[in-house]
XYZ file of C-alpha atoms in Angstrom:
274
model
C 3.361 -27.045 -18.255
C 2.702 -24.158 -15.667
C 0.552 -21.050 -16.611
C 3.356 -18.724 -15.360
C 5.934 -20.097 -17.923
C 3.292 -19.885 -20.680
C 2.557 -16.317 -19.635
C 6.257 -15.335 -19.670
C 6.809 -16.783 -23.088
C 3.735 -15.085 -24.458
C 4.652 -11.818 -22.896
C 8.198 -11.777 -24.208
C 7.045 -12.655 -27.733
C 4.176 -10.355 -27.893
C 6.119 -7.352 -26.683
C 9.273 -8.167 -28.633
C 11.396 -8.098 -25.316
C 15.073 -7.960 -26.247
C 16.634 -9.417 -23.148
C 15.533 -11.797 -20.476
C 17.159 -12.649 -17.036
C 16.205 -16.243 -16.285
C 16.526 -17.785 -12.785
C 18.116 -21.155 -13.472
C 18.375 -22.253 -9.874
C 16.048 -21.242 -7.187
C 12.767 -21.055 -9.087
C 10.826 -23.038 -11.755
C 12.820 -25.790 -13.431
C 10.907 -25.056 -16.665
C 12.796 -21.804 -17.014
C 15.883 -23.630 -18.571
C 13.683 -24.762 -21.432
C 12.113 -21.347 -21.700
C 15.398 -19.796 -22.001
C 16.330 -22.244 -24.700
C 13.387 -21.331 -26.816
C 13.981 -17.635 -26.388
C 17.519 -17.932 -27.300
C 16.537 -19.781 -30.382
C 14.129 -16.929 -31.283
C 17.012 -14.404 -30.970
C 16.114 -13.105 -27.609
C 19.226 -12.605 -25.473
C 19.025 -14.568 -22.219
C 21.145 -14.069 -19.065
C 21.090 -16.882 -16.516
C 21.109 -16.076 -12.780
C 21.394 -18.619 -9.869
C 20.495 -18.495 -6.274
C 22.897 -20.925 -4.634
C 21.120 -23.851 -2.977
C 23.173 -23.620 0.273
C 22.937 -19.834 0.419
C 26.644 -19.316 0.053
C 27.781 -15.716 0.102
C 30.698 -16.107 -2.364
C 28.733 -17.979 -4.976
C 25.805 -15.406 -4.784
C 28.286 -12.618 -4.970
C 29.785 -14.075 -8.255
C 26.272 -14.083 -9.704
C 25.694 -10.431 -8.751
C 29.045 -9.410 -10.130
C 28.293 -11.228 -13.386
C 25.157 -9.180 -13.804
C 26.981 -5.917 -12.916
C 29.571 -6.621 -15.600
C 26.981 -7.497 -18.225
C 25.174 -4.115 -17.442
C 28.556 -2.216 -17.325
C 28.138 -1.096 -13.818
C 29.947 -1.833 -10.419
C 29.237 -2.462 -6.696
C 29.395 1.212 -5.646
C 26.686 2.210 -8.269
C 24.639 -0.807 -7.229
C 24.774 0.208 -3.620
C 23.542 3.716 -4.393
C 20.672 2.365 -6.347
C 19.878 0.058 -3.533
C 19.939 2.874 -0.977
C 17.311 4.711 -3.225
C 15.118 1.610 -3.168
C 15.426 1.148 0.571
C 13.980 4.446 1.244
C 10.623 3.296 -0.485
C 11.023 -0.147 1.207
C 10.794 1.701 4.628
C 7.497 3.003 3.574
C 6.343 -0.473 2.570
C 7.253 -1.656 6.042
C 4.940 0.887 7.424
C 2.086 -0.080 4.969
C 2.637 -3.652 6.083
C 2.484 -2.769 9.728
C -0.728 -0.856 9.062
C -2.162 -4.130 7.617
C -1.703 -6.452 10.464
C -1.372 -3.954 13.502
C -3.741 -1.146 12.806
C -6.171 -3.022 10.417
C -6.122 -0.054 7.982
C -5.090 -1.904 4.801
C -7.038 -4.544 3.017
C -5.493 -7.826 2.000
C -5.833 -6.989 -1.748
C -4.103 -3.630 -1.201
C -1.253 -5.085 0.706
C -0.762 -7.662 -1.993
C -0.763 -5.194 -4.871
C 1.573 -2.768 -3.190
C 4.085 -5.463 -2.220
C 4.021 -7.457 -5.292
C 4.581 -4.364 -7.506
C 7.589 -3.446 -5.359
C 9.516 -6.092 -7.182
C 10.325 -3.471 -9.820
C 8.350 -0.433 -8.381
C 6.161 -0.641 -11.543
C 9.127 0.561 -13.543
C 9.168 4.015 -12.091
C 10.330 4.215 -8.596
C 9.666 7.990 -8.236
C 6.071 7.703 -9.305
C 5.530 4.505 -7.150
C 7.027 6.334 -4.085
C 4.674 9.324 -4.480
C 1.505 7.129 -5.024
C 2.527 5.144 -2.091
C 2.837 8.238 0.040
C -0.711 9.242 -1.101
C -2.068 5.877 -0.301
C -0.579 5.679 3.231
C -1.923 9.034 3.991
C -5.413 8.273 2.950
C -5.452 4.772 4.605
C -4.391 6.383 7.943
C -7.526 8.570 7.839
C -10.167 5.893 7.264
C -11.669 3.102 9.195
C -12.107 -0.436 8.057
C -14.423 -3.020 9.568
C -12.364 -5.261 11.943
C -11.627 -8.788 10.473
C -13.113 -11.792 12.365
C -10.359 -13.976 10.898
C -6.717 -12.958 10.644
C -5.077 -14.964 7.818
C -1.748 -15.448 6.158
C -1.070 -16.299 2.505
C 2.033 -18.264 1.688
C 3.286 -19.219 -1.724
C 3.413 -17.539 -5.037
C 1.094 -14.570 -5.658
C -2.292 -15.722 -6.670
C -3.731 -15.859 -10.199
C -7.201 -15.635 -8.773
C -8.273 -11.903 -8.830
C -11.353 -12.201 -6.505
C -9.655 -14.279 -3.794
C -9.047 -11.444 -1.343
C -12.356 -9.825 -1.967
C -14.279 -13.103 -1.366
C -12.507 -13.578 1.942
C -13.238 -10.104 3.017
C -16.933 -10.685 2.426
C -16.742 -13.776 4.785
C -15.103 -11.663 7.551
C -11.632 -12.735 6.870
C -8.596 -10.581 5.889
C -5.164 -11.721 4.701
C -2.782 -9.603 6.866
C 0.361 -11.599 5.879
C 1.472 -11.979 2.244
C 4.601 -14.260 2.541
C 6.170 -14.008 -1.026
C 5.040 -10.612 -1.855
C 6.596 -9.348 1.364
C 9.822 -11.093 0.377
C 9.648 -9.281 -2.995
C 9.679 -6.059 -0.907
C 13.059 -6.738 0.621
C 12.279 -5.522 4.117
C 15.604 -6.666 5.495
C 17.538 -3.290 5.155
C 20.877 -5.042 4.812
C 23.668 -2.725 3.947
C 25.321 -5.401 1.762
C 23.291 -6.340 -1.306
C 24.601 -9.948 -1.263
C 23.239 -10.338 2.321
C 20.029 -8.872 1.363
C 19.442 -11.532 -1.283
C 20.790 -14.252 1.062
C 17.820 -13.306 3.247
C 15.325 -13.664 0.481
C 13.769 -16.996 1.675
C 11.794 -18.156 -1.392
C 14.703 -19.343 -3.751
C 16.419 -21.509 -1.065
C 15.559 -24.333 1.183
C 12.153 -24.672 2.783
C 13.608 -24.488 6.325
C 14.131 -20.786 6.297
C 10.739 -20.152 4.793
C 9.108 -22.209 7.634
C 11.105 -20.221 10.242
C 10.024 -16.856 8.736
C 6.397 -17.806 8.336
C 6.079 -19.209 11.984
C 7.645 -15.864 13.269
C 4.949 -14.022 11.480
C 2.298 -16.315 12.583
C 3.146 -15.521 16.227
C 3.797 -11.698 15.664
C 0.647 -11.130 13.612
C -1.509 -13.598 15.704
C -2.788 -15.427 12.662
C -5.807 -17.715 12.858
C -4.944 -19.703 9.771
C -2.821 -19.966 6.573
C -3.753 -20.310 2.960
C -0.933 -22.251 1.036
C -1.286 -21.444 -2.620
C 0.359 -23.306 -5.456
C 0.126 -23.269 -9.295
C -0.900 -26.404 -11.132
C 1.982 -28.497 -12.356
C 4.424 -26.619 -9.928
C 7.021 -28.620 -8.043
C 6.359 -26.415 -5.140
C 3.051 -28.315 -4.372
C 5.395 -30.809 -2.546
C 6.364 -27.999 -0.109
C 2.730 -28.143 1.133
C 3.332 -31.520 2.833
C 6.157 -29.981 5.020
C 4.453 -26.758 5.621
C 1.357 -28.581 6.772
C 3.668 -30.473 9.246
C 5.746 -27.522 10.625
C 3.595 -24.323 10.483
C 2.074 -23.431 13.867
C -1.482 -22.845 12.872
C -4.349 -24.493 10.650
C -3.501 -24.468 6.929
C -5.535 -24.968 3.714
C -3.967 -25.696 0.351
C -5.519 -23.845 -2.542
C -4.407 -24.504 -6.118
C -4.691 -22.208 -9.430
C -4.028 -22.703 -12.892
C -5.463 -20.223 -15.445
C -6.227 -16.618 -14.520
C -9.951 -16.612 -13.427
C -12.320 -16.056 -10.596
C -12.783 -18.498 -7.732
C -14.661 -21.660 -8.742
C -17.439 -22.969 -6.446
C -15.370 -25.751 -5.078
C -12.709 -23.369 -3.878
C -15.260 -21.133 -2.392
C -16.751 -24.098 -0.419
C -13.346 -25.087 0.754
C -12.519 -21.685 1.929
C -15.887 -21.284 3.764
C -15.312 -24.602 5.513
C -11.810 -23.648 6.474
C -13.227 -20.506 8.116
C -15.741 -22.418 10.025
C -13.148 -24.841 11.178
C -10.949 -22.191 12.682
C -13.887 -20.156 14.176
């Protein structure tokens, strides 16, 4: 059983969370069992599905079901989306500063983008802190990275990964899934916005998106990260075949620092692309 599922169960139990939205299609298959356990423990669970074939009508029905559950409507949803989009435009600038200007470290890019999934629960505070960070980043100078890397797959459970790479002269300037969380698409229609979210659907759109960014950001290599016991480890076979630059698979399980084996593999990968 994957650590993410264990962590979500532990969190929902420890913090006495009343309600959980579970992604029953488009993410971890273990979510089904997790929802059954939570329901048995009197936690309200709401299923949500990303349609496999990216069908507009089916996804629209899922969103409408959520709106009905939370006693809201599409007009109100649109107004909140517009508010979120003003912050997302700032994140687009932060991301550009990462790969084009070299002013943002990989770990900084990772944290700002991954936290944009819910804006840390306070969009106003998040927006103000983001303004301050962008302003300070524009006035500093970072050492130019020797290796320009991309990171694909779920956000890592290894806290020192980005720092280790920086020490070796490498910088991650493309965080695939974290960037997807940020919803850079600026679609007016929220359904189309979530149809463009690549991760829950088939691998083809992910490959298309990643290859586009490989070319745009002039990446030297890709780190493909997966969690132990995750079905997405199989995706690596096709990523390795279709991505247009060297790729290294890295696996994580429990939260913790890089082990020596992973460090050696990363160092060897950098030597290989040198």
